[in-house]
Short mmCIF file of C-alpha atoms and ligand atoms in Angstrom, two decimals:
data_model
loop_
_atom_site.label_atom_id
_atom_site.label_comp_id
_atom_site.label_asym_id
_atom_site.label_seq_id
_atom_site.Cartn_x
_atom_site.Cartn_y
_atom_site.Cartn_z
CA UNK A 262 0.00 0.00 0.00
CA UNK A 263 2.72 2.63 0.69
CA UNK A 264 4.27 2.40 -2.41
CA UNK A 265 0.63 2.69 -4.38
CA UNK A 266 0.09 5.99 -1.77
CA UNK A 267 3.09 7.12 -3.08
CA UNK A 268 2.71 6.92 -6.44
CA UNK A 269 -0.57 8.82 -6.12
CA UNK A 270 0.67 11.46 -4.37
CA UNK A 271 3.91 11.65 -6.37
CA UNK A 272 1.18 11.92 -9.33
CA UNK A 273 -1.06 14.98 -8.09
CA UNK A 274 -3.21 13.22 -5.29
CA UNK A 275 -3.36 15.23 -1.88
CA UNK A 276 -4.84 11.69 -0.18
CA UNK A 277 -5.51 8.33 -0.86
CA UNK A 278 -7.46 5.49 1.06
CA UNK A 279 -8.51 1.89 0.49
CA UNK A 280 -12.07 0.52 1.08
CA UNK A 281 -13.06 -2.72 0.33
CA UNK A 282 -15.44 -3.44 -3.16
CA UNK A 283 -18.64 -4.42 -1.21
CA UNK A 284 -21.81 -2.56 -2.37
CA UNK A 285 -22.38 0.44 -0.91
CA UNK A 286 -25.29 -0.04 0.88
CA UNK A 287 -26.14 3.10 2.70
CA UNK A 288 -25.40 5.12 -0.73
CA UNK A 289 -28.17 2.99 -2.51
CA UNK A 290 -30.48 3.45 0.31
CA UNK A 291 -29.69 7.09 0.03
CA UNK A 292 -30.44 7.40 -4.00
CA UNK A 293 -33.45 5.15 -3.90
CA UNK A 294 -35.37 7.32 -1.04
CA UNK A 295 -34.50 10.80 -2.85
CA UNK A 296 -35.78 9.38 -5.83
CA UNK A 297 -38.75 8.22 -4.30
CA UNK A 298 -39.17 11.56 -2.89
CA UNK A 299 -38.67 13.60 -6.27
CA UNK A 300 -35.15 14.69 -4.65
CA UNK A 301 -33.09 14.02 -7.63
CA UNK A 302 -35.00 16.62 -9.97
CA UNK A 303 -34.88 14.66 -12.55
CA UNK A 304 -30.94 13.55 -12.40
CA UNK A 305 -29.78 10.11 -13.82
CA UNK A 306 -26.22 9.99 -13.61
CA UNK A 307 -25.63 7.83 -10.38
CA UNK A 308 -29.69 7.89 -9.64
CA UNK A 309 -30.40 6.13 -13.30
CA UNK A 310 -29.12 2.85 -12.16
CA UNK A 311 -28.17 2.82 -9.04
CA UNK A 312 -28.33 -0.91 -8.73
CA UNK A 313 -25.00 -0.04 -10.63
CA UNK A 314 -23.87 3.11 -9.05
CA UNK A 315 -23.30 1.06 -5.67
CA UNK A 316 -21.93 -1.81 -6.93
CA UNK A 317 -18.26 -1.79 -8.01
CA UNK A 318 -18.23 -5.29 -8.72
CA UNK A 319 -20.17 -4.13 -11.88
CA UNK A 320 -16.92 -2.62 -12.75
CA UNK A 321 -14.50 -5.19 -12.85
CA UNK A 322 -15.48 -8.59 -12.42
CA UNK A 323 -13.77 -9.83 -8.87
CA UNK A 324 -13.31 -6.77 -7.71
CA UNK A 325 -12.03 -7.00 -4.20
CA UNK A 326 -10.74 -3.39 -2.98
CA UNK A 327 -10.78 0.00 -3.94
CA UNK A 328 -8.64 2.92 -4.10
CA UNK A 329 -9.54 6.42 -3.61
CA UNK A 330 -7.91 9.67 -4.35
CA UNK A 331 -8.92 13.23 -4.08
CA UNK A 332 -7.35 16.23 -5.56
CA UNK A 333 -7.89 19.38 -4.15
CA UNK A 334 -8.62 22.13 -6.21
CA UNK A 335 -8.75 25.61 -4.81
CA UNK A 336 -6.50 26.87 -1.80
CA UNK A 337 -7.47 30.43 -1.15
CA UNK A 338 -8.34 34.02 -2.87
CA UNK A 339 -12.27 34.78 -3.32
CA UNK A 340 -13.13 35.17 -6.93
CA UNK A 341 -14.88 38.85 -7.54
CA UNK A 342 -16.16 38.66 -10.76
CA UNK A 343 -16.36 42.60 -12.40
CA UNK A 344 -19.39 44.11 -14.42
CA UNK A 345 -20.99 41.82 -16.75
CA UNK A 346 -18.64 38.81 -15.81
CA UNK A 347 -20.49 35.26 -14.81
CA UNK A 348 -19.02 33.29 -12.41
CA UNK A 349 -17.69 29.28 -12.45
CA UNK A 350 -17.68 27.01 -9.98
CA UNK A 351 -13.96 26.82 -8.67
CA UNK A 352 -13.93 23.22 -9.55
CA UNK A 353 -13.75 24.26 -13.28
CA UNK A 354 -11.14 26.42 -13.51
CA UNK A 355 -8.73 24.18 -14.41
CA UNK A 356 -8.82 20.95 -15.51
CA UNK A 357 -8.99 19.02 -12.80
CA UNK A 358 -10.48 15.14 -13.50
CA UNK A 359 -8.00 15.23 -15.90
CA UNK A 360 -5.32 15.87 -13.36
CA UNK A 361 -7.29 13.71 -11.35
CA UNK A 362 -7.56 10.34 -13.51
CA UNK A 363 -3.54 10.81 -14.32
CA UNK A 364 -2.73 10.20 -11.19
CA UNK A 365 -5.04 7.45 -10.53
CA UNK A 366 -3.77 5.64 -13.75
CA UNK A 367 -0.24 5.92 -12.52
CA UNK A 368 -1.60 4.06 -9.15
CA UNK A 369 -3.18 1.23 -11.58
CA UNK A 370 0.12 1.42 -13.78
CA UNK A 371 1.75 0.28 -10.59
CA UNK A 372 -0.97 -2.66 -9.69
CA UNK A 373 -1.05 -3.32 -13.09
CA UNK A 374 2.61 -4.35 -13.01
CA UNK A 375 1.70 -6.61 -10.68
CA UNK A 376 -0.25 -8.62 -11.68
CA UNK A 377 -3.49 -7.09 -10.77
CA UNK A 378 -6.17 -5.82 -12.58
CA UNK A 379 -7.20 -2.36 -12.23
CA UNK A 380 -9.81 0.12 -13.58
CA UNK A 381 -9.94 4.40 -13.28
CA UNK A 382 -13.35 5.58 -12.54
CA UNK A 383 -14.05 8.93 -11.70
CA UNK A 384 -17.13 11.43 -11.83
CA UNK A 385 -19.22 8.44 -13.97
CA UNK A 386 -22.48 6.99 -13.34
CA UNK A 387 -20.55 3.74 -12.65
CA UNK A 388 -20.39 4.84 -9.02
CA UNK A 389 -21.21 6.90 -5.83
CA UNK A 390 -17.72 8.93 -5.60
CA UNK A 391 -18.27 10.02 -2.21
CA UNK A 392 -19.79 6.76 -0.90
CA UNK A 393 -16.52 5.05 -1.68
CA UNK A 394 -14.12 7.61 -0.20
CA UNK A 395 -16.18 8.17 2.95
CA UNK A 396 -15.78 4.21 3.57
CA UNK A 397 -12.08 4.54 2.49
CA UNK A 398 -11.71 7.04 5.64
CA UNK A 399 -10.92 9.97 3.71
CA UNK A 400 -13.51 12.17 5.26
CA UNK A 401 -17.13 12.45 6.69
CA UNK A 402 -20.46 12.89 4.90
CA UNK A 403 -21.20 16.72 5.48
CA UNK A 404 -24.62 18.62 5.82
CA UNK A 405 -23.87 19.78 2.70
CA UNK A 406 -23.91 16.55 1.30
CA UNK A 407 -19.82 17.26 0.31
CA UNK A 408 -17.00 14.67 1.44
CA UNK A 409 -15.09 16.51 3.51
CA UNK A 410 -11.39 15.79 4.98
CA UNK A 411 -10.09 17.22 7.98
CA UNK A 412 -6.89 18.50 6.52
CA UNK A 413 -8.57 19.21 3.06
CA UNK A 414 -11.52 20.83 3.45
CA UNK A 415 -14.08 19.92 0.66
CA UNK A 416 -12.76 21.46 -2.08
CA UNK A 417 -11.81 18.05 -3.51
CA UNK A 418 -12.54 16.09 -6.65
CA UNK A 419 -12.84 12.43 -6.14
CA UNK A 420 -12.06 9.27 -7.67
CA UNK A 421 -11.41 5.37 -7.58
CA UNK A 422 -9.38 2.45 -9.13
CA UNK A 423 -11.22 -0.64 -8.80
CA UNK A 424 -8.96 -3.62 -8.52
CA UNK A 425 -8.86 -7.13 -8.08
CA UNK A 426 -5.68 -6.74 -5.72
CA UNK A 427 -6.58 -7.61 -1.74
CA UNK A 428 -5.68 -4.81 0.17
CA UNK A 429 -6.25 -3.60 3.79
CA UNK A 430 -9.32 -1.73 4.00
CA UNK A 431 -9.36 1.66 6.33
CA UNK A 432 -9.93 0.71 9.82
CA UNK A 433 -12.88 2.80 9.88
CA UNK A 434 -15.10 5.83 8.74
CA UNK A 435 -14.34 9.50 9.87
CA UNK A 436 -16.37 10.47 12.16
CA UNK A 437 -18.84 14.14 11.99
CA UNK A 438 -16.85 16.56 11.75
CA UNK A 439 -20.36 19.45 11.28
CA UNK A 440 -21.05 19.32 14.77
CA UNK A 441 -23.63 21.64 15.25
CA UNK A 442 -22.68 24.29 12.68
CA UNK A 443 -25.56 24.68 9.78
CA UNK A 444 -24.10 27.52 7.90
CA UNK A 445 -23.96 25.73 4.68
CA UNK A 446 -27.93 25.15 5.36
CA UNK A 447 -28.85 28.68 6.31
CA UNK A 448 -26.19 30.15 3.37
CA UNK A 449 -28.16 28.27 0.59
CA UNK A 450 -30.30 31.01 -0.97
CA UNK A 451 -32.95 28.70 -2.52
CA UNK A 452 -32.76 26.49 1.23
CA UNK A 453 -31.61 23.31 -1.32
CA UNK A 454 -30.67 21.84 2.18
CA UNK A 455 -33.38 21.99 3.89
CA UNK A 456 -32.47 18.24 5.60
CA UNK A 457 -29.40 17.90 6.92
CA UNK A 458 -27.08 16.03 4.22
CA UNK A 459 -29.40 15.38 1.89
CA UNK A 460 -29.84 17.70 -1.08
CA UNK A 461 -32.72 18.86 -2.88
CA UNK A 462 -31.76 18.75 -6.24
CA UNK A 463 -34.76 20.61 -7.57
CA UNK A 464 -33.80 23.78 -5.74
CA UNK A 465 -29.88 23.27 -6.19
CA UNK A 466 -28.32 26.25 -8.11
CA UNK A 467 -25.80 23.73 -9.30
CA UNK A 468 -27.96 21.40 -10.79
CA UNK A 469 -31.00 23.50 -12.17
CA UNK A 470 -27.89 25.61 -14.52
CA UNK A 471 -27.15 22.05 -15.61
CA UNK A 472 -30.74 20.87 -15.88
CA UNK A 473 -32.53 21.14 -18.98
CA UNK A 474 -36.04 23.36 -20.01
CA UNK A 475 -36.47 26.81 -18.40
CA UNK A 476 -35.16 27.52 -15.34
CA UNK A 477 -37.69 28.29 -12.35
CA UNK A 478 -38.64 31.80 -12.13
CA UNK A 479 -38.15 31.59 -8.78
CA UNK A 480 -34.72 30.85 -8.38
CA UNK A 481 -33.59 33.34 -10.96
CA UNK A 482 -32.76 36.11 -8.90
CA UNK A 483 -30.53 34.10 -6.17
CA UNK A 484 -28.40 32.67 -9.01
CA UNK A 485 -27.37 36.21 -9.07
CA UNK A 486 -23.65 36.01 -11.19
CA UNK A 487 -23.73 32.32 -11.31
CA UNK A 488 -23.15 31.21 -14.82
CA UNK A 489 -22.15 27.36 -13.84
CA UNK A 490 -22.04 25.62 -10.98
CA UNK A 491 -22.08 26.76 -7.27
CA UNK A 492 -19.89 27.15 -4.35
CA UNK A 493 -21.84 28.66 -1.62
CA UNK A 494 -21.97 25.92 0.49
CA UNK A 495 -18.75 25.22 0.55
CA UNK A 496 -17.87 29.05 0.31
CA UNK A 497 -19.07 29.13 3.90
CA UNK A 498 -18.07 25.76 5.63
CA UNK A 499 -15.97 26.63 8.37
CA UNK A 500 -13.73 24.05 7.38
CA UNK A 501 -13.36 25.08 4.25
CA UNK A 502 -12.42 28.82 5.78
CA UNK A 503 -9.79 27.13 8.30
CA UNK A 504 -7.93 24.73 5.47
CA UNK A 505 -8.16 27.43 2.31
CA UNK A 506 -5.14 29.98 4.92
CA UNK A 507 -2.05 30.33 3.67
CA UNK A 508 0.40 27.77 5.03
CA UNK A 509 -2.66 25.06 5.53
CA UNK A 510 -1.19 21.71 5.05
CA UNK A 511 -2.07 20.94 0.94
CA UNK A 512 0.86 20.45 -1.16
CA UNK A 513 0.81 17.06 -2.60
CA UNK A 514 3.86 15.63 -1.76
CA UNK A 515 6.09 15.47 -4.92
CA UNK A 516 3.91 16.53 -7.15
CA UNK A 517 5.29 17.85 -10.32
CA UNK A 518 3.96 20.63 -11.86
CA UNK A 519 3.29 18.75 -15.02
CA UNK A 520 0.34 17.44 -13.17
CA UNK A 521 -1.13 20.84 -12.14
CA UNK A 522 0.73 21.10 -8.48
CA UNK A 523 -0.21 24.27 -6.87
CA UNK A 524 0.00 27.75 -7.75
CA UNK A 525 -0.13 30.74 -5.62
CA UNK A 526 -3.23 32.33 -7.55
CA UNK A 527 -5.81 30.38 -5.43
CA UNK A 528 -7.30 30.08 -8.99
CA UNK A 529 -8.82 33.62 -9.07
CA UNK A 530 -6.09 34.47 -12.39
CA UNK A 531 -6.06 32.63 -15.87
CA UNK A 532 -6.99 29.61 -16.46
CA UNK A 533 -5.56 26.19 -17.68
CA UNK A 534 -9.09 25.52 -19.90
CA UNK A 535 -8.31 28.66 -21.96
CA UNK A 536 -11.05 30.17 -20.90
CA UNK A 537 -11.69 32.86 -17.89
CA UNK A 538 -12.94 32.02 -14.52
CA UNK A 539 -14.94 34.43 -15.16
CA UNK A 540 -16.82 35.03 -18.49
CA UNK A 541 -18.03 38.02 -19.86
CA UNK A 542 -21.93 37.24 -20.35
CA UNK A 543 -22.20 40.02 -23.45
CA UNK A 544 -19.25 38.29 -25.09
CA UNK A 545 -20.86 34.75 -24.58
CA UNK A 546 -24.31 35.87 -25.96
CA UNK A 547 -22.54 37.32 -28.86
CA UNK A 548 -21.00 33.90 -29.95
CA UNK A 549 -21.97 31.70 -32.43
CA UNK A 550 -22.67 28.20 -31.78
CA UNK A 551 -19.40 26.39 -32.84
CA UNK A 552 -17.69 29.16 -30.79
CA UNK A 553 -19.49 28.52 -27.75
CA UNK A 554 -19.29 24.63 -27.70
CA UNK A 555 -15.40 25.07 -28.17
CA UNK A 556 -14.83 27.35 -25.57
CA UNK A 557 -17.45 25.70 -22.88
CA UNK A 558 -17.83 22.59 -24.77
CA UNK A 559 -15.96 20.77 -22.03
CA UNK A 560 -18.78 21.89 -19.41
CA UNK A 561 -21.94 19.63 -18.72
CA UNK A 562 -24.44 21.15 -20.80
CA UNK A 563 -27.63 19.44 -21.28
CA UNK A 564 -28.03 17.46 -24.63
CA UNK A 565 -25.08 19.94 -25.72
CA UNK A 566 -27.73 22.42 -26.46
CA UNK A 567 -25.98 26.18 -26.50
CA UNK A 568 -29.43 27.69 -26.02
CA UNK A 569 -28.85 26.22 -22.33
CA UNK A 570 -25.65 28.45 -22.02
CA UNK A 571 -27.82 31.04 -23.43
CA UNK A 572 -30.28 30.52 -20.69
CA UNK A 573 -28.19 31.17 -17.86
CA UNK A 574 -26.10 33.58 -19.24
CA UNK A 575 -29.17 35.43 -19.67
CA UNK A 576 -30.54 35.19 -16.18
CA UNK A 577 -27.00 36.45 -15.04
CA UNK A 578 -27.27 39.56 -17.51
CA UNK A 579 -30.53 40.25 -15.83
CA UNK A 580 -29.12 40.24 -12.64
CA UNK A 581 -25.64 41.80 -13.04
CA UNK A 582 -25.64 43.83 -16.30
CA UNK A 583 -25.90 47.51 -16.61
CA UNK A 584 -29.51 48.82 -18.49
CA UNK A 585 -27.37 52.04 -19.09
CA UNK A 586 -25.06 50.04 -21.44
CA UNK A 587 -25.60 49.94 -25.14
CA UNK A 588 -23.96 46.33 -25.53
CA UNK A 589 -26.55 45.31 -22.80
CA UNK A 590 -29.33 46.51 -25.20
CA UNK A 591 -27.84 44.99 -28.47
CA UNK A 592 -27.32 41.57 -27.00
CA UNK A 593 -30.55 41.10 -25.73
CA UNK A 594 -32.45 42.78 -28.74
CA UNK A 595 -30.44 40.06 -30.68
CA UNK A 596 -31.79 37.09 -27.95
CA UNK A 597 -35.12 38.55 -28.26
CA UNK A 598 -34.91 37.54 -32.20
CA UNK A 599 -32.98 34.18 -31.06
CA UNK A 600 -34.60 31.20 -32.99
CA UNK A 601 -34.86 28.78 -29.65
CA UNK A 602 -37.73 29.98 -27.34
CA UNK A 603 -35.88 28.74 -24.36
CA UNK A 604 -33.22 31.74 -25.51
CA UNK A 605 -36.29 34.28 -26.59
CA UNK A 606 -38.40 33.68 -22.96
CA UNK A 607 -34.90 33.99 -20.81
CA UNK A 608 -34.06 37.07 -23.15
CA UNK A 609 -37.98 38.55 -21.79
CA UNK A 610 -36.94 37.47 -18.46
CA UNK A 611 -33.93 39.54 -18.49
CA UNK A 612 -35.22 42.73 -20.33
CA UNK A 613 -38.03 42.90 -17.75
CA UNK A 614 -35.75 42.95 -14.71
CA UNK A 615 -33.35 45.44 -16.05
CA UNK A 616 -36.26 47.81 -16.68
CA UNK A 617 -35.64 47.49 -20.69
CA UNK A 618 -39.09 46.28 -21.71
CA UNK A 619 -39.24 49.15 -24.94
CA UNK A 620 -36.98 46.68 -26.54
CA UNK A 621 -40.45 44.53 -27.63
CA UNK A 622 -41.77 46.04 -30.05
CA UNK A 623 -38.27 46.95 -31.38
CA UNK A 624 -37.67 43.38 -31.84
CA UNK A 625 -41.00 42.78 -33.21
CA UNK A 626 -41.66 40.87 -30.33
CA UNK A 627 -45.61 40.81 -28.99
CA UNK A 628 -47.11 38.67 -26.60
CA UNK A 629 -50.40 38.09 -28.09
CA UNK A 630 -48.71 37.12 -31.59
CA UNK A 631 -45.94 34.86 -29.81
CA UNK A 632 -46.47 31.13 -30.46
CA UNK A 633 -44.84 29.71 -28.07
CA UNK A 634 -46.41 29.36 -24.20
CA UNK A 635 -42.95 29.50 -22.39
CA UNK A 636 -42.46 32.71 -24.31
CA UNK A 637 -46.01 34.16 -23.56
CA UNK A 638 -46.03 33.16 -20.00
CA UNK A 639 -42.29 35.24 -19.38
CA UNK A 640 -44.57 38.34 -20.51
CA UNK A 641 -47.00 37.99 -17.54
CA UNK A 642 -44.54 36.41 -14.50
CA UNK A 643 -43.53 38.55 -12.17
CA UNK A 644 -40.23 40.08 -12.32
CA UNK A 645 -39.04 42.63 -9.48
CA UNK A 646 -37.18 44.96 -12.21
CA UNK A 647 -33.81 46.10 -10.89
CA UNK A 648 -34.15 49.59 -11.74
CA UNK A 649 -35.16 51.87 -8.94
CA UNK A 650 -37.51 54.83 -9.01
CA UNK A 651 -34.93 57.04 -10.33
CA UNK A 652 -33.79 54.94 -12.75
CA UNK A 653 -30.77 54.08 -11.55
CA UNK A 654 -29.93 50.50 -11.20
C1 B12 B 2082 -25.23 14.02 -9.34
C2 B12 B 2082 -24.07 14.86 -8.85
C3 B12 B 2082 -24.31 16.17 -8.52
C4 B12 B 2082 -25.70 16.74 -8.45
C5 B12 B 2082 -26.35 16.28 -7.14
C6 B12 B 2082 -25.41 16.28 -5.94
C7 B12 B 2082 -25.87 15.45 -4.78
N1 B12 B 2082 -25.64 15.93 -3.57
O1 B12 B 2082 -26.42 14.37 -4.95
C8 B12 B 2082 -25.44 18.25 -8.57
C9 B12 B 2082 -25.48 18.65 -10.04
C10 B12 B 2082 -26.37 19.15 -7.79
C11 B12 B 2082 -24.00 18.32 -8.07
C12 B12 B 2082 -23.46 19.43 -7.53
C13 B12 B 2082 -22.15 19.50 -7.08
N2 B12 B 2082 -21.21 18.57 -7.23
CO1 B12 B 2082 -21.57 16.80 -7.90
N3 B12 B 2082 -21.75 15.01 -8.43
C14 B12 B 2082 -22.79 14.30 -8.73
C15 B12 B 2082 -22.38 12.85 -8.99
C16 B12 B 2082 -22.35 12.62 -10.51
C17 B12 B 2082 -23.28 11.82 -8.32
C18 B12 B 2082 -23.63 12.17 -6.84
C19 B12 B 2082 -24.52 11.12 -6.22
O2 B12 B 2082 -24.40 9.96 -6.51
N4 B12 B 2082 -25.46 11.51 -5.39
C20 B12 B 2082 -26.30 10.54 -4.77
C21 B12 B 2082 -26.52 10.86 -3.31
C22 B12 B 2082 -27.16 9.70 -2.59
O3 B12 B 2082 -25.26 11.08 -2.78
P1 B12 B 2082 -24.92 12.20 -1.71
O4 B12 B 2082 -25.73 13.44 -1.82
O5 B12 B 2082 -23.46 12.33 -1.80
O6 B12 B 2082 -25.45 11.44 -0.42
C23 B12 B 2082 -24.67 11.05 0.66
C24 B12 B 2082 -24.79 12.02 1.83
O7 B12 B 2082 -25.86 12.91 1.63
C25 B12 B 2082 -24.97 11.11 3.01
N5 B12 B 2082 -26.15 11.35 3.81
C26 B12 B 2082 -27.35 10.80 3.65
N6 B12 B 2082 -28.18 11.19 4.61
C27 B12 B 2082 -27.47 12.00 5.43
C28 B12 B 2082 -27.83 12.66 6.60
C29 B12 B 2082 -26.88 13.46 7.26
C30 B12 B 2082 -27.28 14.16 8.51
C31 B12 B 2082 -25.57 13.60 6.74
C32 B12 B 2082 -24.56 14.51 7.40
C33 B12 B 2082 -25.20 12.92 5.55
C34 B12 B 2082 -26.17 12.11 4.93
O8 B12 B 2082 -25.03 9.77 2.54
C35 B12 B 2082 -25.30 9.75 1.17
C36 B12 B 2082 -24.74 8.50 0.53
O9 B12 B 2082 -23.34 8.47 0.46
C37 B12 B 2082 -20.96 12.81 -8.35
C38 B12 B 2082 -19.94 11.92 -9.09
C39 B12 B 2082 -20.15 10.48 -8.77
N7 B12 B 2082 -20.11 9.63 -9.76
O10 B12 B 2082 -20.34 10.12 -7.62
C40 B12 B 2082 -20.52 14.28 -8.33
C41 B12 B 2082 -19.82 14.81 -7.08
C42 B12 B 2082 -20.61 14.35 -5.88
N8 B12 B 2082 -19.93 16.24 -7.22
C43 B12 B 2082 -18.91 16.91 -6.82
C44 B12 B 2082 -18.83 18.31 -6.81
C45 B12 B 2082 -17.44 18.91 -6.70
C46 B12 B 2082 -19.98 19.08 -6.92
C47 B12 B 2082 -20.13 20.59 -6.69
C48 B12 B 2082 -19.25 21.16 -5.59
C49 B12 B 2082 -19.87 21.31 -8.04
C50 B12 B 2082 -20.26 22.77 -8.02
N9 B12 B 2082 -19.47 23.64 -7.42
O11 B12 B 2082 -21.25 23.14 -8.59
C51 B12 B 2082 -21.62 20.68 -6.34
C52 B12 B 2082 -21.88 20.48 -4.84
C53 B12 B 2082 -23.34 20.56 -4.49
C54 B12 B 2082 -23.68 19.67 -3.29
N10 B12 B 2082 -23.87 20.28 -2.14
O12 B12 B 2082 -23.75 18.46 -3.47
C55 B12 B 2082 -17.83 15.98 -6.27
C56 B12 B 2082 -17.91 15.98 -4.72
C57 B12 B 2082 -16.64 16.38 -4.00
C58 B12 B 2082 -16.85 16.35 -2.49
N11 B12 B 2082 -15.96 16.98 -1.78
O13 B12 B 2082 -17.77 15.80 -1.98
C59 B12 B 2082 -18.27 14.61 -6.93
C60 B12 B 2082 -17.93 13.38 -6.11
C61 B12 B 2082 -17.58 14.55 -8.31
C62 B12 B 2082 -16.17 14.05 -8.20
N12 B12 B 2082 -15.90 12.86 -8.68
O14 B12 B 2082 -15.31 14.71 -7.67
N13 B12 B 2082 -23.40 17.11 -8.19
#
């Protein structure tokens, strides 16, 4: 075992812990009461077959242990987007399941040579990430339904090799670490938390910017800049606070910087995608299609559909962009002209709550001549326009 643990951390890892490949249980139980309960909002991924998703025996035949690794990805520095900038999840500032499954192929390279059969699987359907590295010891199950380590924090990515090789299983599970602290609970603006550790995926920013169809009118406003993903309840975790200081223990040991070792930027400058942490929602809305799947093409976007981008980029202009602007008007004249409906009714959405409604009739746009319902319905919602009695946003 201590020469696989050092092999992942030489590789990029910051931990690594063995559980054994029994089903995991508790993880099922979990998926199969949210589903039951309309929880999962409509997610497959682990909750399509979870029969699967908790079995790792259904990953390599034999299967007797696995191997988990996390990565952590962000160490300090608080993002501040500027005017008309969206923000990103930290987790996708760089690339960091590819940093993540290099390392955990250089720990099957090394099983491999032995003999023993060995399989990568990370962020997949194939299983419950954080079921298998809370059994391997690496941290406890949080009310914020995130895996978090003592040392770490949660601002980890998580993954597996399945093997065939015996090894010796962590002695036991970490134990809560929460206490009584709920500020990730109270923090979440659209209360996705509402239980203790288990999340309500219908009301969680991070999943409704990934989930496809309009997005509920009445989480609009609280995604505020939020152009993918969300952080806030790990932004707050005390644990998180403690572990992000300078001089916190996080350097993987050896790591080179070929595999994305640490720099001092805490991720708020440039990025190793090529794109900014931070885009500019006018410059997104003004890109063709090809253009946007290259540049965000390597984000989850439902059935690869750029209107989706479109969506929330739009809901984030609403919210953020500046009425007074002419490139505010000319982007969203040009949405509310956009073939896709899902673009046109996020487009009314947006000129309604930055007080810019004379741009209807300028874009021919009329609610009594619009064919589509989502369209028509964006006209008579209600939208708290951002623009005070002066006129001043
Ligand atoms: C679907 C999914 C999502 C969904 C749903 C998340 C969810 N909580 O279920 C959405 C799109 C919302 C999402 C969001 C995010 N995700 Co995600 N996601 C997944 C995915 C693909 C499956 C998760 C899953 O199986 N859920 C099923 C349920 C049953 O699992 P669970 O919520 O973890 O449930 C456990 C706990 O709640 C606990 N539990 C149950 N009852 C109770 C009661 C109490 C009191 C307590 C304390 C605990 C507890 O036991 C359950 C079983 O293990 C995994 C990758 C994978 N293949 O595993 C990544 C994964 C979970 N996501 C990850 C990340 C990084 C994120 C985001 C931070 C990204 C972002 N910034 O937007 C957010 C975090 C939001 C959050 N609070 O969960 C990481 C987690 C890292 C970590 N430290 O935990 C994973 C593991 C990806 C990876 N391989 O690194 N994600």
């Amino acid at each position: 075992m201590e020469e696989l643990r050092r092999a992942g951390l030489a590789a990029g890892l910051h931990d690594l812990g063995v559980t054994t490949a029994d089903p995991l249980v508790e993880a099922r139980r979990a998926i199969e009461e949210r589903k039951a309960a309309g929880l999962h909002g409509g997610m497959w991924f682990t909750y399509g077959r979870p029969e699967r998703s908790t079995d790792p025996g259904r990953i390599l035949s034999g299967a007797r242990s696995i191997l988990v690794g996390v990565r952590r990805y962000h160490r300090e520095g608080d993002p501040r987007p500027e005017a008309n900038q969206g923000r990103v999840a930290r987790y996708v500032y760089r690339r960091e399941y590819e940093h993540l499954s290099r390392a955990l192929e250089e720990v099957a390279v090394v099983l491999r040579d032995r003999g023993w059969r060995a399989e990568v699987v990370l962020d997949d359907n194939r299983l419950v990430d954080r079921a298998a590295a809370y059994r391997a010891g690496l941290g406890w199950l949080a009310k914020n339904t995130n895996l978090i380590s003592e040392r770490l924090g949660s601002w980890l990515v998580l993954g597996s090799v399945v093997t065939d090789c015996p090894l010796e299983a962590a002695a036991g599970v970490r134990p809560d670490g929460c206490g009584p602290c709920n500020r990730c609970r109270t923090a979440c603006p659209t209360d996705a938390l509402s239980t203790a550790g288990v999340l309500d995926a219908r009301r969680c920013l991070a999943w409704l910017v990934q989930a496809p169809g309009t997005f509920p009118l009445r989480y609009r406003e609280a995604l505020g800049d939020r152009l993918y993903g969300c952080d806030i309840c790990q932004e707050v975790c005390p644990v998180n606070l403690r572990t992000a200081a300078p001089g916190s223990d996080d350097a993987p040991t050896g790591a080179s910087p070929s595999h994305g070792g640490w720099s001092d930027t805490g991720g708020t400058e440039g990025s190793e995608t090529g794109i900014s942490p931070h885009p500019d929602v006018v410059a997104l809305l003004e890109m063709d299609d090809d253009t946007l799947l290259s540049q965000f093409g390597h984000w989850y976007i439902p059935r690869r559909r750029p209107e989706y981008l479109r969506r929330n980029a739009l809901i984030v202009l609403g919210n953020i962009g500046d009425p007074a602007d002419p490139a505010t008007e000319a982007v969203l004249a040009r949405c509310l002209r956009h073939e896709s409906a899902v673009v046109r009714a996020h487009a009314v959405w947006a000129a309604r709550r930055l007080g810019l409604d004379h741009l209807f009739p300028l874009c021919g746009l009329d609610p009594s001549d619009e064919a589509d319902p989502d369209v028509r319905a964006e006209f008579e919602s209600d939208v708290r326009p951002r623009i005070g009695q002066d006129g001043r946003p």
